[in-house]
Amino acid sequence: MEQERIQRVLQAMKERGLSQMIVCDPESVDYLTGVYVAPFERLFALYLQADGGHVFFLNKLFTVPETPIEKVWFTDTDDAIGLVAQRVRAGEPLGIDKEWTARFLLPLMERLPGTPCVLASDCVDGVRARKDEQEQELMRQSSRINDQVMERAAAYIREGMTERQVADYLTAQYSDLGCEGLSFSPIVSFGANAADPHHMPDDTVLRAGDCIVLDIGGKKAGYCSDMTRTYFCKTASEQHRAIHDLVRKANEAAEALVRPGVPLCDLDKAARDVISQAGYGEYFTHRLGHFIGRTDHEQGDVSSANTALAQEGMVFSIEPGVYLPGEMGVRVEDLVLVTKDGCQVLNQVEKRWQLIG
């Protein structure tokens, strides 16, 4: 049980005027209780109450450790929604997790017609966004492994390899270095494929002069890493080198501003201004970054639309890019941890353009 985390969630609920909430995201439940369940299609819920009378709703197929939280068990043929409806305080606003599917939420609303159901994920997500000291060290550890994998990849890649070959190599490195899995499927993009920020590896063969975008991350002790570096195979044109320098400078301009109290939208603007002033603004086609922790994309982002302030303990990506359709793309990404008076960049792999292969 993580009582301190639960208390922070209850305080956030109180500020929202909520005395009860259903949490069903397995990562959030694990974060709060130490109980992890992959429910697949079955109902799984943690019912939080301001008075501390929390309840687990669990299918008898699930195996969970002992906790001080009351458990309500059911089978596949039981009326699980009815069991939830019996325990919810009818007529009082009920916070709902963003992950709870309509096939559970709508029947519950039908059972409780006078009970307002409101999206309240921010009560948990806001707590998860500010990593405690233990989580911060786990994020550092995961990023150190990611640095190793990136450096291994840069030494491994050769002209004539396919994107798929490189992706398979990357996957093996995370296992070799003790990760339990990947943060996400590796993005490996050669040449014109790099103009698609989310290109998935295929049988494209690396040729001299191609850019090489590697966007990679692994999961260690439950926490994710994420980093992008862009290399060039054997040679690079003057324009392509200049674009890489531009994207790196945008990355560094944003990172230099990170500290508590800075609006996240200002970070996006700092990077975007660098790229726009050089004439490539229309080719920076995505937000500057996303939050990360137990999953690779947690709630929260670094974008022009997010006026929230950076707070100590937040971890998010800084990843500007320039993508020229049909030609090439460059992205440079680090994770940053907001500290008391600035930030710590969690990735140490060289960011200047390099020739490999």
Coordinates of C-alpha atoms in Angstrom, one line a residue:
M1 CA 0.0 0.0 0.0
E2 CA 1.2 3.5 -0.9
Q3 CA -0.7 5.5 1.7
E4 CA 1.0 8.7 1.0
R5 CA 0.1 8.5 -2.7
I6 CA -3.5 7.6 -1.9
Q7 CA -3.7 10.6 0.4
R8 CA -2.5 12.9 -2.3
V9 CA -5.2 11.5 -4.6
L10 CA -7.9 11.9 -2.0
Q11 CA -6.7 15.5 -1.5
A12 CA -7.0 16.1 -5.3
M13 CA -10.5 14.6 -5.2
K14 CA -11.5 16.9 -2.4
E15 CA -10.3 19.9 -4.4
R16 CA -12.6 18.7 -7.2
G17 CA -15.5 18.3 -4.8
L18 CA -15.4 14.5 -5.0
S19 CA -15.8 12.0 -2.1
Q20 CA -15.7 8.9 -4.3
M21 CA -13.9 7.7 -7.4
I22 CA -13.4 4.5 -9.5
V23 CA -9.8 3.9 -10.6
C24 CA -9.4 1.1 -13.2
D25 CA -6.1 1.8 -15.1
P26 CA -3.9 -1.2 -14.0
E27 CA -0.8 1.1 -13.8
S28 CA -2.6 3.6 -11.6
V29 CA -4.0 0.8 -9.3
D30 CA -0.5 -0.7 -9.0
Y31 CA 1.0 2.7 -8.3
L32 CA -1.5 3.3 -5.4
T33 CA -1.7 -0.2 -4.0
G34 CA 1.0 -2.5 -5.2
V35 CA -1.6 -4.7 -6.8
Y36 CA -1.2 -5.3 -10.5
V37 CA -3.9 -7.0 -12.6
A38 CA -4.1 -7.3 -16.4
P39 CA -7.9 -7.6 -16.6
F40 CA -8.3 -7.9 -20.4
E41 CA -12.1 -7.8 -21.0
R42 CA -13.1 -8.3 -17.3
L43 CA -14.1 -5.6 -14.9
F44 CA -11.4 -4.5 -12.5
A45 CA -11.8 -1.5 -10.2
L46 CA -10.5 0.2 -7.2
Y47 CA -13.2 2.3 -5.5
L48 CA -11.7 5.2 -3.5
Q49 CA -13.6 6.9 -0.7
A50 CA -12.8 10.1 1.2
D51 CA -13.4 8.3 4.5
G52 CA -10.8 5.6 3.6
G53 CA -13.3 2.8 3.1
H54 CA -11.7 1.7 -0.2
V55 CA -12.9 -1.4 -2.1
F56 CA -11.4 -3.7 -4.7
F57 CA -13.8 -5.3 -7.2
L58 CA -12.0 -8.4 -8.4
N59 CA -12.9 -11.4 -10.6
K60 CA -12.1 -14.7 -9.0
L61 CA -9.7 -15.5 -11.8
F62 CA -7.4 -12.7 -10.6
T63 CA -4.6 -13.5 -8.1
V64 CA -3.7 -10.6 -5.9
P65 CA -1.5 -10.1 -2.8
E66 CA -3.0 -9.4 0.6
T67 CA -3.8 -5.7 1.2
P68 CA -5.8 -3.9 3.9
I69 CA -8.3 -2.9 1.2
E70 CA -11.7 -4.7 1.3
K71 CA -12.2 -7.1 -1.6
V72 CA -15.5 -7.8 -3.4
W73 CA -15.1 -10.9 -5.5
F74 CA -17.3 -12.0 -8.4
T75 CA -17.3 -14.6 -11.2
D76 CA -17.8 -14.3 -15.0
T77 CA -21.5 -15.1 -14.5
D78 CA -22.1 -12.7 -11.6
D79 CA -23.6 -9.2 -12.0
A80 CA -20.4 -7.3 -11.4
I81 CA -21.9 -3.9 -12.3
G82 CA -24.6 -4.5 -9.8
L83 CA -22.0 -5.2 -7.1
V84 CA -20.4 -1.9 -7.8
A85 CA -23.7 0.0 -7.9
Q86 CA -24.5 -1.4 -4.4
R87 CA -21.4 0.1 -2.9
V88 CA -21.3 3.5 -4.7
R89 CA -22.9 6.3 -2.7
A90 CA -25.9 7.1 -4.9
G91 CA -26.6 10.7 -5.6
E92 CA -23.1 11.9 -4.9
P93 CA -20.7 12.8 -7.8
L94 CA -18.6 9.8 -8.8
G95 CA -15.2 10.3 -10.3
I96 CA -14.4 8.0 -13.2
D97 CA -11.1 6.9 -14.6
K98 CA -10.4 7.8 -18.2
E99 CA -9.6 4.1 -18.9
W100 CA -13.0 2.7 -17.8
T101 CA -14.7 1.5 -20.9
A102 CA -18.2 2.4 -21.9
R103 CA -19.5 -1.1 -21.5
F104 CA -18.9 -0.8 -17.8
L105 CA -19.6 2.9 -17.3
L106 CA -22.9 3.1 -19.2
P107 CA -24.6 0.2 -17.4
L108 CA -23.5 1.7 -14.1
M109 CA -25.0 5.0 -15.0
E110 CA -28.2 3.3 -15.9
R111 CA -28.3 1.7 -12.4
L112 CA -27.6 5.0 -10.8
P113 CA -29.6 7.6 -12.8
G114 CA -29.2 10.3 -10.1
T115 CA -25.5 9.9 -9.6
P116 CA -23.4 12.3 -11.7
C117 CA -20.4 10.6 -13.2
V118 CA -17.4 12.9 -14.0
L119 CA -14.1 12.3 -15.6
A120 CA -11.6 12.6 -12.8
S121 CA -8.4 11.0 -14.0
D122 CA -6.5 14.1 -13.3
C123 CA -6.8 13.3 -9.6
V124 CA -4.5 10.3 -10.1
D125 CA -2.6 11.5 -13.1
G126 CA -1.6 14.7 -11.4
V127 CA -0.1 12.7 -8.5
R128 CA 1.7 10.3 -10.9
A129 CA 3.1 13.2 -12.8
R130 CA 5.3 14.3 -9.9
K131 CA 7.7 11.5 -9.3
D132 CA 9.0 10.9 -5.7
E133 CA 12.7 10.3 -5.0
Q134 CA 12.4 6.5 -5.5
E135 CA 10.7 7.0 -8.9
Q136 CA 13.2 9.6 -10.0
E137 CA 16.1 7.2 -9.4
L138 CA 14.2 4.5 -11.3
M139 CA 13.8 6.9 -14.2
R140 CA 17.5 7.7 -14.1
Q141 CA 18.4 4.0 -14.1
S142 CA 16.1 3.3 -17.0
S143 CA 17.6 6.2 -19.0
R144 CA 21.1 5.0 -18.3
I145 CA 20.3 1.7 -19.9
N146 CA 18.7 3.5 -22.8
D147 CA 22.0 5.4 -23.3
Q148 CA 23.8 2.1 -23.5
V149 CA 21.4 0.7 -26.0
M150 CA 21.7 3.8 -28.3
E151 CA 25.5 3.7 -28.2
R152 CA 25.5 0.0 -29.0
A153 CA 23.1 0.6 -31.9
A154 CA 25.3 3.4 -33.3
A155 CA 28.3 1.0 -33.3
Y156 CA 26.3 -1.8 -34.8
I157 CA 24.5 -0.2 -37.8
R158 CA 26.1 -0.7 -41.2
E159 CA 25.2 0.2 -44.7
G160 CA 23.1 -2.6 -46.3
M161 CA 21.2 -3.4 -43.1
T162 CA 17.4 -3.2 -43.0
E163 CA 15.4 -1.2 -40.6
R164 CA 13.9 -4.5 -39.3
Q165 CA 17.3 -5.9 -38.6
V166 CA 18.3 -2.9 -36.5
A167 CA 14.9 -3.0 -34.6
D168 CA 15.5 -6.7 -33.8
Y169 CA 19.0 -5.9 -32.5
L170 CA 17.6 -3.1 -30.3
T171 CA 15.0 -5.3 -28.8
A172 CA 17.7 -7.9 -27.9
Q173 CA 19.8 -5.3 -26.2
Y174 CA 17.1 -4.3 -23.7
S175 CA 16.8 -7.9 -22.7
D176 CA 20.6 -8.3 -22.4
L177 CA 20.7 -5.2 -20.1
G178 CA 18.0 -6.5 -17.8
C179 CA 14.9 -4.7 -18.9
E180 CA 11.6 -6.5 -18.6
G181 CA 10.4 -5.2 -21.9
L182 CA 10.2 -2.2 -24.2
S183 CA 8.6 1.1 -23.6
F184 CA 7.3 0.9 -27.1
S185 CA 8.2 -0.8 -30.4
P186 CA 11.5 0.8 -31.6
I187 CA 11.2 3.4 -34.4
V188 CA 13.9 2.8 -36.9
S189 CA 13.7 5.0 -40.0
F190 CA 16.1 5.3 -42.9
G191 CA 16.2 8.1 -45.4
A192 CA 12.8 9.3 -46.7
N193 CA 11.0 7.0 -44.1
A194 CA 12.3 9.4 -41.4
A195 CA 9.8 12.1 -42.7
D196 CA 7.1 10.0 -40.9
P197 CA 7.7 10.6 -37.2
H198 CA 6.0 7.2 -36.3
H199 CA 7.4 5.1 -39.1
M200 CA 7.5 1.4 -38.2
P201 CA 10.6 -0.6 -39.3
D202 CA 10.3 -2.5 -42.5
D203 CA 12.7 -4.0 -45.1
T204 CA 14.1 -0.7 -46.3
V205 CA 17.9 -1.0 -46.8
L206 CA 20.3 1.6 -45.4
R207 CA 22.3 3.5 -48.1
A208 CA 25.1 5.9 -47.8
G209 CA 23.8 9.5 -47.3
D210 CA 20.6 8.3 -45.6
C211 CA 19.6 9.8 -42.3
I212 CA 18.9 7.3 -39.5
V213 CA 16.3 8.1 -36.9
L214 CA 16.3 5.8 -33.8
D215 CA 13.5 6.5 -31.3
I216 CA 13.9 3.8 -28.6
G217 CA 13.0 3.0 -25.0
G218 CA 13.0 0.1 -22.5
K219 CA 11.2 -0.6 -19.3
K220 CA 13.2 -1.3 -16.2
A221 CA 11.7 -2.0 -12.7
G222 CA 8.4 -0.7 -14.0
Y223 CA 9.6 2.6 -15.4
C224 CA 10.1 3.6 -19.0
S225 CA 12.8 5.4 -21.0
D226 CA 12.6 7.2 -24.3
M227 CA 15.2 8.9 -26.4
T228 CA 15.7 9.8 -30.1
R229 CA 19.0 10.4 -31.9
T230 CA 19.5 11.0 -35.6
Y231 CA 22.6 9.8 -37.4
F232 CA 23.8 9.8 -41.0
C233 CA 25.2 6.9 -42.9
K234 CA 28.8 7.6 -44.0
T235 CA 28.0 11.0 -45.5
A236 CA 25.6 13.9 -45.1
S237 CA 24.8 16.9 -47.2
E238 CA 25.4 20.4 -46.0
Q239 CA 21.7 21.0 -45.8
H240 CA 21.0 17.9 -43.8
R241 CA 23.8 18.7 -41.3
A242 CA 22.4 22.2 -40.9
I243 CA 18.9 20.8 -40.2
H244 CA 20.3 18.5 -37.6
D245 CA 22.2 21.4 -35.9
L246 CA 18.9 23.4 -36.0
V247 CA 16.9 20.6 -34.3
R248 CA 19.6 20.1 -31.7
K249 CA 19.6 23.8 -30.9
A250 CA 15.8 23.8 -30.6
N251 CA 16.1 20.9 -28.1
E252 CA 18.8 22.7 -26.1
A253 CA 16.9 26.0 -26.1
A254 CA 13.8 24.3 -24.5
E255 CA 15.9 22.3 -22.0
A256 CA 17.6 25.5 -20.9
L257 CA 14.2 27.0 -19.8
V258 CA 13.0 24.0 -17.8
R259 CA 12.5 24.8 -14.1
P260 CA 9.5 24.8 -11.7
G261 CA 6.9 27.5 -12.5
V262 CA 7.6 27.7 -16.2
P263 CA 4.5 27.2 -18.4
L264 CA 4.9 24.1 -20.4
C265 CA 3.7 25.9 -23.5
D266 CA 6.7 28.3 -23.2
L267 CA 9.0 25.3 -23.6
D268 CA 7.2 24.3 -26.8
K269 CA 7.4 27.9 -28.0
A270 CA 11.2 28.2 -27.3
A271 CA 11.9 25.1 -29.5
R272 CA 9.4 26.0 -32.2
D273 CA 10.7 29.6 -32.5
V274 CA 14.2 28.3 -33.2
I275 CA 12.9 26.1 -36.0
S276 CA 10.5 28.6 -37.4
Q277 CA 13.0 31.4 -37.5
A278 CA 15.2 29.2 -39.8
G279 CA 12.3 28.7 -42.2
Y280 CA 11.3 25.1 -41.2
G281 CA 8.3 25.8 -38.9
E282 CA 5.8 24.0 -41.1
Y283 CA 7.9 20.9 -40.9
F284 CA 7.8 20.7 -37.1
T285 CA 4.5 18.8 -37.1
H286 CA 4.0 17.6 -33.5
R287 CA 4.0 18.8 -29.9
L288 CA 7.4 19.2 -28.2
G289 CA 7.0 16.5 -25.7
H290 CA 5.0 14.1 -23.5
F291 CA 5.0 13.0 -19.9
I292 CA 6.5 9.6 -19.1
G293 CA 6.9 7.2 -16.2
R294 CA 5.2 3.8 -15.7
T295 CA 4.0 4.1 -19.3
D296 CA 5.8 5.7 -22.2
H297 CA 3.0 8.3 -22.7
E298 CA 1.5 9.4 -19.4
Q299 CA -1.2 12.0 -19.1
G300 CA 0.2 15.5 -19.7
D301 CA 2.2 17.0 -22.6
V302 CA 4.5 19.8 -23.5
S303 CA 2.6 21.7 -26.2
S304 CA 1.4 25.1 -27.2
A305 CA -2.0 24.3 -25.7
N306 CA -0.8 23.3 -22.2
T307 CA -0.5 26.3 -20.0
A308 CA 0.1 24.1 -16.8
L309 CA 3.3 25.0 -14.9
A310 CA 6.3 22.7 -14.7
Q311 CA 6.6 21.2 -11.2
E312 CA 9.5 19.6 -9.3
G313 CA 9.4 15.8 -9.9
M314 CA 7.8 15.9 -13.4
V315 CA 9.5 13.9 -16.1
F316 CA 8.8 14.6 -19.8
S317 CA 10.4 14.5 -23.2
I318 CA 11.9 17.4 -25.2
E319 CA 11.8 16.2 -28.8
P320 CA 11.7 18.8 -31.6
G321 CA 11.9 17.6 -35.2
V322 CA 12.0 18.6 -38.8
Y323 CA 10.4 16.3 -41.4
L324 CA 10.9 16.9 -45.1
P325 CA 8.4 14.7 -47.0
G326 CA 10.0 12.3 -49.4
E327 CA 13.4 13.2 -48.3
M328 CA 14.4 12.9 -44.7
G329 CA 13.7 13.7 -41.1
V330 CA 15.6 14.7 -37.9
R331 CA 14.4 14.4 -34.3
V332 CA 16.5 14.9 -31.2
E333 CA 14.9 13.8 -27.9
D334 CA 15.9 13.7 -24.3
L335 CA 13.9 13.1 -21.1
V336 CA 14.2 15.8 -18.5
L337 CA 13.5 15.7 -14.8
V338 CA 12.3 18.9 -13.2
T339 CA 14.4 19.7 -10.1
K340 CA 14.1 22.3 -7.4
D341 CA 15.8 25.0 -9.4
G342 CA 16.1 23.7 -13.0
C343 CA 16.2 20.3 -14.6
Q344 CA 18.3 17.2 -15.0
V345 CA 18.7 15.9 -18.6
L346 CA 18.4 12.1 -18.2
N347 CA 20.2 11.2 -21.5
Q348 CA 23.9 11.6 -22.0
V349 CA 24.3 10.3 -25.6
E350 CA 26.0 12.8 -27.9
K351 CA 23.5 15.0 -29.7
R352 CA 25.7 16.6 -32.4
W353 CA 25.3 15.0 -35.9
Q354 CA 27.5 12.0 -36.5
L355 CA 28.4 9.7 -39.3
I356 CA 28.0 6.0 -38.7
G357 CA 27.8 2.8 -40.8

